[in-house]
Amino acid sequence: MASRARVRAPELVGAGGWLNTGGKELTLADFRGKITILDFWTFCCINCLHVLDELRELEEKHRDTVVIVGVHSPKFVHEADHQAVVDAVARYEVHHPVLDDPALATWKQYAVRAWPTLVVIDPEGYVVAQHAGEGHAHAIARLVEELEAEHAAKGTLRRGDGPYVAPEPTAGDLKFPGKALRLPNGHFLVADSGHHSLVELAEDGETVVRRIGDGQRGLVDGTSPRFSEPQGLALLPEGHPYDVDVVVADTVNHALRGLRLADGSVTTLAGTGRQWWQGSPTEGPAREVDLSSPWDVAWFDGRVWIAMAGVHQLWAYDPAVGTVGVAAGTTNEGLVDGPAAEAWFAQPSGLAVSADGGRLWVADSETSALRWVSRETKTVETAVGTGLFDFGHRDGAADQALLQHPLGVTVLPDGSVAVSDTYNHALRRYDPATGEVSTLATDLREPSGAVLVDGDIVVVESARHRLTRLRLPEEAVRVESVAHRTQRAATEVAPGAFRLDVVFSAPSGQKLDERYGPSTRLLVSATPPELLVSGAGADSDLSRELVLSAEVGEGVLHVSAMAASCDDDPEIEYPACHVHQQDWGVPVKLVADGARRLPLVLAGME
């Protein structure tokens, strides 16, 4: 096995303490003899949720030698709330110890720059690998096998149960519900995400009429279906000719499912069950094209539009011809308006159509923004929000107003838009006629969607596991204005010539796949664009010389990197290939004596 750098792992420190340990406080010494994988994550981040799912198989297969430790490192202020972390660990079925690090103390000790980042520590307490982004499970699995063999031979591997202690289960008809819609019979259909099922509730919003799904994760059609964390729901238009009535965004299955209300049968409409990766088809027969974490759906302009949170795009499914494809967005994460094909989104998570059908409203969660797509001009515009790192609770003129990670939008009878402002625990209102933002209600626990009912609004309180009916107030609630920026410290960099290096080492037994051209890709941009005098754009080299403007005091460097590696064995006729990718948003502050090089680790060691 190739020799590795020996860097002692820093201690694990977090002011929020430990979860999933039965109340025990842990240190690195408790993991000595085990292979420890630190997963730096935050629960708003769709890529982090993908990695949680990637690690499940590894966690099960090597449970006697490997301990995964989640280090929760918040981006949004709400994510620094300990109870919110407790909720997230339960919501996403995290079955390993989690360190709550609200002040980013351990994040800083390990020099982490991106969500998610995985750090591998060997049984003797040394860091042996670091990986940023998704797609590294195969590489880590191979490394784990090598470390098992090496440390078994040395006598430094300790087998046995890990420190995970399951929390007490919570009872209730709903568990972290996602979205809801009102059925023609007056009942509610709820995506019961935590129970991996759909639930039909009576008009009171509480009485269970029927449950569709058995509560187990799976991708199973028929009258005994299975889902995996379903979220969005869309009722097809009245009088439609299709064999299903409701389209379901089956988020963790990376699929669209169709529900027939008459008998509760479920059909897979789009997706393969596999996650979409760069280079995969972006259009075609719906059952043959991979999707990526569809979060919401809406009938708009004659098709089912999809908030494809996993790739920062909007897609559309056409049930008439059975096709699916990209409708807006580039896969770059950020806030850029303009023609639909050139716009940037960041985890779009909620959709609603204006009464006249002319606008598709979008809750763009990671930019804390409310945006819309115009049916007439096929352009994307922003009503509220400025970018990835500005958020808060501020009412008033839309260009100054702030939201915090909204997940839902609902069109109100007067043409204004109610925003489920999830991390502010509030229901907000944007009025296109006046350009003003106000607050309709507070003290809602992580609202993720809402439905109009006879002049009232029924809110999905996801973290209270219920639907809550509210009167739409005649006057807005007064809320003290609060503005935030991400807690991540800005990296001090020097203006002028500046080098960006993305560090990538192919996993053991693999090599860069260059049979069909360059196997790497690097895309660089900035907010504001004036920060980059030169060096923006895409190229295949993972290193690049930039020039930073001395006229811009601070900003964000947006870096997107991808590398493809394949089995390095000429005897293998059909080598397995894997894509490694990550997007970084690096806040920077320009100072005369700042750094002139920025290393970002995609995979390997700097």
Coordinates of C-alpha atoms in Angstrom, one line a residue:
M1 CA 0.0 0.0 0.0
A2 CA 1.3 3.5 -0.8
S3 CA 2.8 5.4 2.0
R4 CA 0.7 8.2 3.5
A5 CA 1.3 11.5 5.2
R6 CA 1.1 11.2 9.0
V7 CA -0.9 14.1 10.4
R8 CA -2.3 13.8 14.0
A9 CA -6.1 14.3 14.1
P10 CA -7.1 17.4 16.2
E11 CA -9.5 16.8 19.1
L12 CA -13.3 16.9 18.4
V13 CA -14.9 19.9 20.2
G14 CA -18.4 21.3 19.9
A15 CA -20.3 23.5 22.2
G16 CA -23.6 21.7 21.4
G17 CA -22.3 18.4 22.7
W18 CA -23.0 14.9 21.4
L19 CA -26.1 13.2 20.0
N20 CA -26.8 9.5 19.5
T21 CA -24.4 8.5 22.3
G22 CA -26.8 7.9 25.2
G23 CA -25.6 11.1 26.8
K24 CA -21.9 10.3 26.8
E25 CA -19.4 12.9 25.8
L26 CA -16.8 11.4 23.4
T27 CA -13.2 12.2 22.5
L28 CA -10.8 10.9 19.9
A29 CA -9.4 8.5 22.4
D30 CA -12.8 6.7 22.4
F31 CA -12.3 5.9 18.7
R32 CA -8.7 4.6 19.0
G33 CA -8.4 1.2 17.3
K34 CA -11.3 2.1 14.9
I35 CA -11.2 3.6 11.5
T36 CA -13.0 6.9 12.0
I37 CA -14.8 8.9 9.3
L38 CA -15.7 12.5 10.1
D39 CA -18.6 13.8 8.1
F40 CA -18.7 17.6 8.2
W41 CA -22.3 18.4 7.2
T42 CA -25.1 20.8 7.8
F43 CA -28.7 19.9 7.4
C44 CA -29.7 22.6 4.8
C45 CA -27.2 21.2 2.3
I46 CA -28.6 18.8 -0.3
N47 CA -25.1 17.5 -1.1
C48 CA -24.7 16.6 2.6
L49 CA -27.9 14.6 2.5
H50 CA -26.7 12.8 -0.6
V51 CA -23.5 11.8 1.3
L52 CA -25.5 10.6 4.3
D53 CA -27.2 8.1 1.9
E54 CA -23.9 7.2 0.2
L55 CA -22.4 6.3 3.6
R56 CA -25.2 4.0 4.8
E57 CA -23.9 0.9 3.0
L58 CA -20.4 1.4 4.2
E59 CA -21.6 2.0 7.7
E60 CA -23.5 -1.3 7.7
K61 CA -20.8 -3.4 6.0
H62 CA -17.9 -2.3 8.3
R63 CA -19.8 -1.6 11.5
D64 CA -17.3 -3.6 13.6
T65 CA -14.3 -1.6 12.4
V66 CA -15.6 1.8 11.2
V67 CA -17.1 4.6 13.3
I68 CA -18.8 7.5 11.3
V69 CA -19.0 10.7 13.3
G70 CA -21.2 13.5 12.0
V71 CA -19.7 16.9 12.8
H72 CA -22.7 19.3 12.3
S73 CA -21.2 22.6 11.1
P74 CA -24.0 25.2 10.5
K75 CA -24.3 27.6 7.7
F76 CA -27.6 29.3 8.7
V77 CA -28.3 30.8 12.2
H78 CA -31.2 28.4 12.6
E79 CA -28.8 25.4 12.1
A80 CA -26.9 26.5 15.2
D81 CA -30.0 25.9 17.4
H82 CA -29.3 22.6 19.2
Q83 CA -32.9 21.5 19.0
A84 CA -32.9 22.0 15.2
V85 CA -29.9 19.7 15.0
V86 CA -31.7 17.1 17.2
D87 CA -34.6 17.3 14.8
A88 CA -32.4 17.0 11.7
V89 CA -30.6 13.9 13.1
A90 CA -34.0 12.2 13.6
R91 CA -35.5 13.5 10.3
Y92 CA -32.6 12.1 8.2
E93 CA -32.3 8.9 10.2
V94 CA -28.6 9.5 11.1
H95 CA -27.5 6.2 12.8
H96 CA -24.1 7.3 14.1
P97 CA -22.8 9.8 16.8
V98 CA -23.1 13.4 15.9
L99 CA -21.1 16.3 17.4
D100 CA -23.0 19.6 17.4
D101 CA -20.4 22.3 16.6
P102 CA -22.4 25.5 16.4
A103 CA -19.3 27.8 16.6
L104 CA -17.4 25.8 13.8
A105 CA -14.6 25.0 16.3
T106 CA -13.8 21.5 14.9
W107 CA -14.5 22.8 11.3
K108 CA -11.7 25.3 11.8
Q109 CA -9.3 22.8 13.4
Y110 CA -9.6 20.5 10.4
A111 CA -9.3 23.5 7.9
V112 CA -12.6 22.5 6.2
R113 CA -13.8 24.7 3.4
A114 CA -16.9 23.0 2.1
W115 CA -20.1 21.1 3.0
P116 CA -19.8 18.2 2.8
T117 CA -16.3 17.2 3.7
L118 CA -15.2 13.7 4.7
V119 CA -12.0 13.1 6.8
V120 CA -10.6 9.6 7.4
I121 CA -8.7 9.0 10.6
D122 CA -6.7 5.7 11.0
P123 CA -6.9 3.5 14.1
E124 CA -3.8 5.2 15.5
G125 CA -5.4 8.7 15.3
Y126 CA -3.8 10.1 12.2
V127 CA -5.6 11.8 9.3
V128 CA -5.0 9.8 6.2
A129 CA -7.5 11.3 3.6
Q130 CA -9.8 14.2 3.0
H131 CA -12.6 14.3 0.4
A132 CA -14.9 17.2 -0.4
G133 CA -18.3 16.8 -2.1
E134 CA -20.1 13.8 -3.3
G135 CA -19.2 10.6 -5.1
H136 CA -16.3 9.4 -2.8
A137 CA -18.0 6.4 -1.1
H138 CA -16.2 3.9 -3.4
A139 CA -12.8 5.5 -2.7
I140 CA -13.4 5.5 1.0
A141 CA -14.6 1.9 1.0
R142 CA -11.4 0.8 -0.8
L143 CA -9.3 2.8 1.7
V144 CA -11.2 1.3 4.6
E145 CA -10.3 -2.2 3.4
E146 CA -6.7 -1.3 3.1
L147 CA -6.6 0.2 6.5
E148 CA -8.3 -2.9 8.0
A149 CA -5.7 -5.1 6.5
E150 CA -2.8 -2.9 7.5
H151 CA -3.8 -2.4 11.1
A152 CA -5.0 -5.9 11.6
A153 CA -1.4 -7.0 10.7
K154 CA 0.0 -4.4 13.1
G155 CA -2.4 -5.3 15.9
T156 CA -3.8 -1.8 16.1
L157 CA -7.3 -2.6 14.8
R158 CA -10.0 -3.0 17.5
R159 CA -13.2 -4.8 16.4
G160 CA -16.5 -4.5 18.1
D161 CA -19.5 -2.3 18.5
G162 CA -19.2 1.4 18.1
P163 CA -20.5 4.2 20.4
Y164 CA -23.9 4.7 18.7
V165 CA -26.9 4.7 20.9
A166 CA -30.3 5.0 19.2
P167 CA -32.6 7.7 20.6
E168 CA -36.1 7.0 21.8
P169 CA -38.6 6.9 18.9
T170 CA -41.3 9.5 18.7
A171 CA -44.9 8.4 18.2
G172 CA -47.4 10.2 15.9
D173 CA -49.4 10.0 12.7
L174 CA -47.0 12.4 10.9
K175 CA -43.2 12.6 11.1
F176 CA -41.4 15.6 9.6
P177 CA -44.1 16.1 6.9
G178 CA -42.9 17.9 3.7
K179 CA -45.7 19.2 1.5
A180 CA -49.4 19.0 1.4
L181 CA -52.2 19.6 -1.1
R182 CA -56.0 19.7 -0.9
L183 CA -57.8 17.0 -2.8
P184 CA -61.1 17.5 -4.7
N185 CA -63.0 15.9 -1.9
G186 CA -61.8 18.5 0.6
H187 CA -59.3 16.1 2.3
F188 CA -55.6 16.7 2.5
L189 CA -52.8 14.6 1.0
V190 CA -49.6 14.9 3.0
A191 CA -46.1 13.8 2.1
D192 CA -45.2 12.1 5.4
S193 CA -41.5 12.3 4.7
G194 CA -40.2 10.8 7.9
H195 CA -42.5 7.8 7.5
H196 CA -41.6 7.3 3.8
S197 CA -45.3 7.4 2.9
L198 CA -48.3 9.5 1.9
V199 CA -51.2 10.2 4.3
E200 CA -54.7 11.3 3.4
L201 CA -56.2 13.3 6.2
A202 CA -59.8 14.3 6.7
E203 CA -61.0 18.0 6.4
D204 CA -59.9 18.6 10.0
G205 CA -56.3 18.1 9.0
E206 CA -55.8 15.5 11.8
T207 CA -57.9 12.4 11.2
V208 CA -56.1 9.8 9.2
V209 CA -58.3 8.4 6.3
R210 CA -55.6 6.2 4.8
R211 CA -51.9 5.7 4.5
I212 CA -50.2 5.0 1.2
G213 CA -46.9 3.2 1.9
D214 CA -45.8 0.9 4.7
G215 CA -43.3 3.2 6.4
Q216 CA -40.2 1.5 5.0
R217 CA -37.7 3.0 2.6
G218 CA -38.0 1.6 -0.9
L219 CA -38.9 2.1 -4.6
V220 CA -41.9 -0.2 -5.0
D221 CA -44.9 0.4 -7.2
G222 CA -48.4 -1.0 -7.0
T223 CA -51.0 -1.0 -4.3
S224 CA -48.4 -1.7 -1.6
P225 CA -45.9 1.0 -2.6
R226 CA -42.8 2.2 -0.9
F227 CA -41.2 5.7 -1.0
S228 CA -38.1 7.3 0.4
E229 CA -38.6 10.7 2.0
P230 CA -41.2 12.0 -0.4
Q231 CA -41.7 15.8 -0.5
G232 CA -43.6 17.7 -3.2
L233 CA -47.1 16.9 -4.5
A234 CA -49.0 18.2 -7.6
L235 CA -52.6 17.5 -8.6
L236 CA -52.9 17.1 -12.3
P237 CA -55.5 19.4 -14.0
E238 CA -59.1 18.5 -13.9
G239 CA -60.2 16.4 -16.9
H240 CA -56.7 15.2 -17.7
P241 CA -56.3 12.0 -19.7
Y242 CA -53.6 10.4 -17.6
D243 CA -53.7 7.3 -15.5
V244 CA -52.6 9.0 -12.3
D245 CA -54.1 12.0 -10.4
V246 CA -51.2 13.2 -8.3
V247 CA -47.5 13.5 -9.1
V248 CA -45.1 12.9 -6.1
A249 CA -41.5 14.1 -5.8
D250 CA -40.0 11.0 -4.3
T251 CA -36.9 12.8 -3.2
V252 CA -34.4 10.2 -1.9
N253 CA -35.4 7.7 -4.6
H254 CA -34.5 10.4 -7.2
A255 CA -37.9 9.7 -8.9
L256 CA -41.3 11.0 -9.8
R257 CA -44.1 8.8 -8.7
G258 CA -47.8 8.9 -9.8
L259 CA -50.7 8.2 -7.4
R260 CA -54.1 7.1 -8.6
L261 CA -56.5 8.3 -5.9
A262 CA -59.3 5.8 -6.6
D263 CA -57.3 2.7 -5.4
G264 CA -54.1 4.2 -4.0
S265 CA -51.9 2.5 -6.6
V266 CA -48.5 4.0 -7.4
T267 CA -46.5 4.1 -10.6
T268 CA -43.0 5.4 -11.3
L269 CA -43.3 8.1 -13.9
A270 CA -39.7 9.4 -14.2
G271 CA -36.3 8.5 -12.9
T272 CA -34.3 5.3 -12.6
G273 CA -33.7 5.3 -8.8
R274 CA -30.1 6.4 -9.5
Q275 CA -28.8 9.9 -8.8
W276 CA -28.0 12.1 -11.8
W277 CA -24.3 13.0 -12.2
Q278 CA -22.5 15.4 -14.6
G279 CA -22.3 13.8 -18.0
S280 CA -25.6 11.9 -17.6
P281 CA -28.4 12.6 -20.1
T282 CA -30.4 15.8 -19.4
E283 CA -33.5 14.8 -21.4
G284 CA -35.1 11.7 -22.9
P285 CA -37.6 9.0 -22.0
A286 CA -38.7 9.7 -18.5
R287 CA -38.0 6.3 -17.1
E288 CA -34.5 6.2 -18.6
V289 CA -33.2 9.5 -17.3
D290 CA -31.6 9.9 -13.8
L291 CA -32.9 12.6 -11.6
S292 CA -31.4 14.2 -8.5
S293 CA -33.4 14.9 -5.3
P294 CA -36.6 16.3 -6.8
W295 CA -38.1 18.4 -4.0
D296 CA -41.3 19.9 -5.3
V297 CA -43.6 19.6 -8.4
A298 CA -46.2 21.9 -10.0
W299 CA -48.3 21.9 -13.2
F300 CA -47.1 24.9 -15.3
D301 CA -47.3 25.6 -19.0
G302 CA -48.7 22.2 -19.9
R303 CA -46.0 20.1 -18.0
V304 CA -45.1 19.0 -14.5
W305 CA -42.2 21.3 -13.5
I306 CA -39.7 19.9 -11.0
A307 CA -37.6 21.7 -8.4
M308 CA -34.5 19.6 -8.9
A309 CA -32.8 20.6 -5.7
G310 CA -29.9 18.1 -6.1
V311 CA -28.5 19.8 -9.2
H312 CA -29.8 23.4 -8.7
Q313 CA -32.1 23.3 -11.7
L314 CA -35.7 23.2 -12.8
W315 CA -36.7 20.2 -14.9
A316 CA -40.0 19.4 -16.6
Y317 CA -41.9 16.1 -17.1
D318 CA -44.4 15.9 -20.0
P319 CA -46.9 13.1 -19.2
A320 CA -48.4 13.3 -22.7
V321 CA -45.2 11.9 -24.4
G322 CA -43.5 10.5 -21.3
T323 CA -40.3 12.6 -21.5
V324 CA -38.3 14.6 -18.9
G325 CA -35.6 17.2 -19.4
V326 CA -34.0 20.4 -18.1
A327 CA -36.2 23.5 -18.2
A328 CA -34.0 26.1 -16.4
G329 CA -30.6 26.3 -14.7
T330 CA -27.1 25.3 -15.5
T331 CA -26.2 23.1 -12.4
N332 CA -24.1 26.0 -11.1
E333 CA -25.1 27.0 -7.6
G334 CA -25.9 30.7 -7.0
L335 CA -28.3 33.5 -7.9
V336 CA -28.1 34.6 -11.5
D337 CA -31.1 35.8 -13.4
G338 CA -31.7 35.9 -17.2
P339 CA -32.7 33.4 -19.9
A340 CA -33.9 30.2 -18.3
A341 CA -31.0 28.2 -19.8
E342 CA -28.4 30.5 -18.3
A343 CA -29.9 31.1 -14.8
W344 CA -28.4 29.8 -11.6
F345 CA -30.4 28.4 -8.8
A346 CA -29.4 27.0 -5.4
Q347 CA -31.5 24.1 -4.2
P348 CA -34.9 25.2 -5.5
S349 CA -37.3 23.5 -3.0
G350 CA -40.8 25.0 -3.5
L351 CA -43.0 25.8 -6.5
A352 CA -46.4 27.5 -7.0
V353 CA -48.1 28.9 -10.1
S354 CA -49.8 32.3 -10.3
A355 CA -53.5 32.4 -10.8
D356 CA -53.2 33.4 -14.4
G357 CA -50.6 30.7 -15.1
G358 CA -48.0 33.3 -16.2
R359 CA -45.5 32.8 -13.5
L360 CA -43.9 29.9 -11.7
W361 CA -42.8 31.0 -8.3
V362 CA -39.7 29.3 -6.8
A363 CA -38.5 29.1 -3.2
D364 CA -34.7 29.0 -3.9
S365 CA -33.7 27.8 -0.5
E366 CA -29.8 28.1 -0.3
T367 CA -29.9 31.7 -1.6
S368 CA -32.8 32.5 0.8
A369 CA -34.6 33.9 -2.3
L370 CA -38.1 34.1 -3.9
R371 CA -37.8 33.9 -7.6
W372 CA -40.0 33.3 -10.6
V373 CA -40.0 31.9 -14.2
S374 CA -42.0 33.8 -16.8
R375 CA -44.1 31.7 -19.1
E376 CA -44.1 34.4 -21.8
T377 CA -40.4 35.4 -21.8
K378 CA -38.8 32.1 -20.5
T379 CA -36.6 34.2 -18.2
V380 CA -35.8 33.9 -14.5
E381 CA -36.1 36.9 -12.2
T382 CA -35.6 37.4 -8.5
A383 CA -38.2 39.1 -6.2
V384 CA -36.4 38.7 -2.8
G385 CA -32.8 37.6 -2.1
T386 CA -29.3 38.5 -2.9
G387 CA -27.1 35.4 -2.8
L388 CA -25.7 32.4 -0.9
F389 CA -24.5 34.1 2.2
D390 CA -27.0 36.8 3.1
F391 CA -30.1 35.9 5.0
G392 CA -32.2 37.0 8.0
H393 CA -35.7 38.3 8.9
R394 CA -36.3 41.7 7.5
D395 CA -39.5 43.1 6.1
G396 CA -40.0 46.1 3.8
A397 CA -38.9 46.8 0.3
A398 CA -38.1 43.6 -1.5
D399 CA -34.6 44.7 -2.6
Q400 CA -33.8 45.0 1.2
A401 CA -35.9 42.2 2.6
L402 CA -34.4 39.0 3.9
L403 CA -35.6 35.4 4.2
Q404 CA -33.8 32.4 5.7
H405 CA -33.8 29.1 3.7
P406 CA -37.5 29.1 2.6
L407 CA -38.8 25.7 1.4
G408 CA -42.4 26.6 0.2
V409 CA -44.5 29.1 -1.7
T410 CA -48.2 29.5 -1.9
V411 CA -50.1 31.9 -4.2
L412 CA -52.8 33.9 -2.2
P413 CA -56.2 35.0 -3.6
D414 CA -55.0 38.6 -4.1
G415 CA -52.0 37.6 -6.3
S416 CA -49.4 38.0 -3.6
V417 CA -47.2 35.1 -2.5
A418 CA -47.0 33.4 0.9
V419 CA -43.5 32.1 1.6
S420 CA -42.9 29.3 4.1
D421 CA -39.8 30.9 5.6
T422 CA -38.5 27.7 7.1
Y423 CA -35.5 28.7 9.2
N424 CA -37.2 31.9 10.4
H425 CA -40.2 29.7 11.7
A426 CA -42.4 32.2 9.9
L427 CA -44.9 32.7 7.1
R428 CA -43.9 35.7 5.0
R429 CA -45.8 37.6 2.2
Y430 CA -44.5 39.2 -1.0
D431 CA -46.8 41.6 -2.8
P432 CA -45.8 42.0 -6.5
A433 CA -48.0 45.0 -6.8
T434 CA -46.1 47.0 -4.1
G435 CA -42.8 45.2 -4.0
E436 CA -43.1 44.9 -0.2
V437 CA -42.4 41.9 2.1
S438 CA -44.2 41.5 5.3
T439 CA -44.7 38.8 8.0
L440 CA -48.0 37.0 8.3
A441 CA -47.3 34.6 11.2
T442 CA -44.4 33.6 13.5
D443 CA -43.8 30.8 16.0
L444 CA -44.2 28.1 13.3
R445 CA -41.7 25.3 13.6
E446 CA -39.8 24.8 10.3
P447 CA -42.8 25.4 8.0
S448 CA -42.2 23.7 4.6
G449 CA -45.4 24.3 2.7
A450 CA -48.9 25.7 2.9
V451 CA -52.4 25.2 1.4
L452 CA -55.3 27.7 1.0
V453 CA -58.6 26.5 2.5
D454 CA -61.6 28.8 2.4
G455 CA -59.8 32.0 3.2
D456 CA -57.5 30.3 5.7
I457 CA -54.1 28.9 5.2
V458 CA -53.0 25.5 6.4
V459 CA -49.3 25.4 7.1
V460 CA -47.2 22.2 7.2
E461 CA -45.2 22.6 10.4
S462 CA -42.6 20.0 9.6
A463 CA -40.7 20.0 12.9
R464 CA -44.0 20.0 14.9
H465 CA -45.2 17.0 12.8
R466 CA -48.6 18.6 12.1
L467 CA -50.7 20.8 9.9
T468 CA -51.7 24.1 11.5
R469 CA -54.6 26.2 10.3
L470 CA -54.3 30.0 10.5
R471 CA -56.5 32.9 9.6
L472 CA -54.9 35.1 7.0
P473 CA -54.4 38.3 9.0
E474 CA -55.7 41.7 7.7
E475 CA -52.5 43.3 9.1
A476 CA -49.0 41.9 9.1
V477 CA -47.2 40.9 12.3
R478 CA -44.5 43.3 13.4
V479 CA -41.1 41.6 13.7
E480 CA -37.8 43.1 14.8
S481 CA -35.5 43.2 11.8
V482 CA -32.6 40.9 11.8
A483 CA -29.9 40.4 9.2
H484 CA -27.2 37.7 9.1
R485 CA -24.3 36.5 7.1
T486 CA -22.8 33.0 7.2
Q487 CA -20.7 32.3 10.3
R488 CA -17.8 31.1 8.1
A489 CA -14.8 33.4 8.4
A490 CA -13.8 35.0 5.2
T491 CA -10.4 33.9 3.8
E492 CA -8.0 36.9 3.6
V493 CA -6.5 37.0 0.1
A494 CA -4.2 39.5 -1.7
P495 CA -5.4 41.5 -4.7
G496 CA -3.6 40.9 -8.0
A497 CA -2.1 37.6 -9.2
F498 CA -3.7 34.7 -7.3
R499 CA -3.4 30.9 -7.8
L500 CA -6.3 28.5 -7.3
D501 CA -5.4 24.8 -6.9
V502 CA -8.0 22.0 -6.6
V503 CA -6.2 19.0 -5.1
F504 CA -7.3 15.6 -6.5
S505 CA -5.7 12.2 -6.2
A506 CA -7.4 9.3 -7.8
P507 CA -8.4 6.6 -5.3
S508 CA -6.1 3.6 -4.9
G509 CA -6.4 1.2 -7.8
Q510 CA -7.8 3.9 -10.1
K511 CA -6.6 6.5 -12.6
L512 CA -8.0 9.5 -14.3
D513 CA -10.2 8.5 -17.1
E514 CA -9.0 10.2 -20.3
R515 CA -10.2 7.8 -22.9
Y516 CA -12.7 10.2 -24.3
G517 CA -11.0 13.5 -23.5
P518 CA -10.1 15.5 -20.4
S519 CA -11.2 13.8 -17.2
T520 CA -11.3 16.9 -15.1
R521 CA -13.2 20.2 -15.2
L522 CA -12.9 23.5 -13.3
L523 CA -15.4 26.3 -13.4
V524 CA -14.7 29.6 -11.6
S525 CA -16.8 32.7 -11.1
A526 CA -17.3 35.4 -8.5
T527 CA -19.9 37.5 -6.7
P528 CA -19.7 40.3 -7.5
P529 CA -18.3 39.5 -11.0
E530 CA -16.0 42.5 -10.7
L531 CA -14.0 40.5 -8.1
L532 CA -12.3 38.5 -10.9
V533 CA -10.3 40.6 -13.3
S534 CA -9.3 37.5 -15.2
G535 CA -9.6 33.7 -14.7
A536 CA -13.3 33.2 -14.8
G537 CA -14.9 30.4 -16.9
A538 CA -14.4 26.7 -17.5
D539 CA -11.4 24.7 -18.4
S540 CA -10.0 21.2 -17.8
D541 CA -7.0 22.1 -15.7
L542 CA -7.6 21.8 -11.9
S543 CA -5.2 24.7 -11.3
R544 CA -5.7 28.2 -12.5
E545 CA -4.0 31.7 -12.3
L546 CA -6.6 34.3 -11.3
V547 CA -6.3 38.1 -11.0
L548 CA -8.4 39.6 -8.2
S549 CA -9.5 43.2 -8.3
A550 CA -8.0 45.7 -5.8
E551 CA -11.2 47.8 -6.1
V552 CA -13.4 45.1 -4.6
G553 CA -13.1 44.8 -0.8
E554 CA -14.8 41.4 -0.4
G555 CA -16.9 38.8 -2.2
V556 CA -17.3 35.1 -2.9
L557 CA -15.3 32.9 -5.2
H558 CA -17.5 30.2 -6.7
V559 CA -15.5 27.1 -7.7
S560 CA -16.9 23.9 -9.2
A561 CA -14.6 21.0 -9.8
M562 CA -15.2 17.5 -11.3
A563 CA -12.9 14.6 -11.8
A564 CA -13.6 11.1 -13.3
S565 CA -11.5 8.1 -12.3
C566 CA -11.7 4.5 -13.5
D567 CA -10.2 1.1 -12.5
D568 CA -6.5 1.0 -13.4
D569 CA -6.2 -2.6 -14.5
P570 CA -5.8 -3.5 -18.2
E571 CA -7.2 -7.0 -17.5
I572 CA -10.6 -5.5 -16.7
E573 CA -12.6 -5.3 -19.9
Y574 CA -15.3 -2.9 -18.5
P575 CA -13.7 -0.8 -15.8
A576 CA -15.9 0.8 -13.2
C577 CA -15.8 4.6 -13.3
H578 CA -16.7 7.2 -10.8
V579 CA -17.3 10.9 -10.8
H580 CA -16.1 13.1 -7.9
Q581 CA -17.5 16.6 -7.8
Q582 CA -17.9 19.5 -5.4
D583 CA -19.0 23.2 -5.5
W584 CA -17.3 25.6 -3.2
G585 CA -18.5 29.1 -2.3
V586 CA -15.5 30.7 -0.6
P587 CA -16.0 34.1 1.1
V588 CA -12.9 36.2 0.6
K589 CA -11.7 39.5 2.0
L590 CA -9.0 41.4 0.0
V591 CA -6.1 42.6 2.1
A592 CA -2.6 43.6 1.0
D593 CA -0.8 40.9 3.0
G594 CA -3.4 38.2 2.3
A595 CA -2.7 34.7 0.8
R596 CA -1.8 34.4 -2.9
R597 CA -2.9 30.8 -3.2
L598 CA -6.1 29.0 -2.4
P599 CA -5.9 25.1 -2.1
L600 CA -9.2 23.3 -2.2
V601 CA -9.1 19.5 -1.6
L602 CA -11.5 17.5 -3.8
A603 CA -9.8 14.2 -2.8
G604 CA -6.4 13.4 -1.2
M605 CA -4.2 15.4 1.1
E606 CA -2.8 18.9 0.6

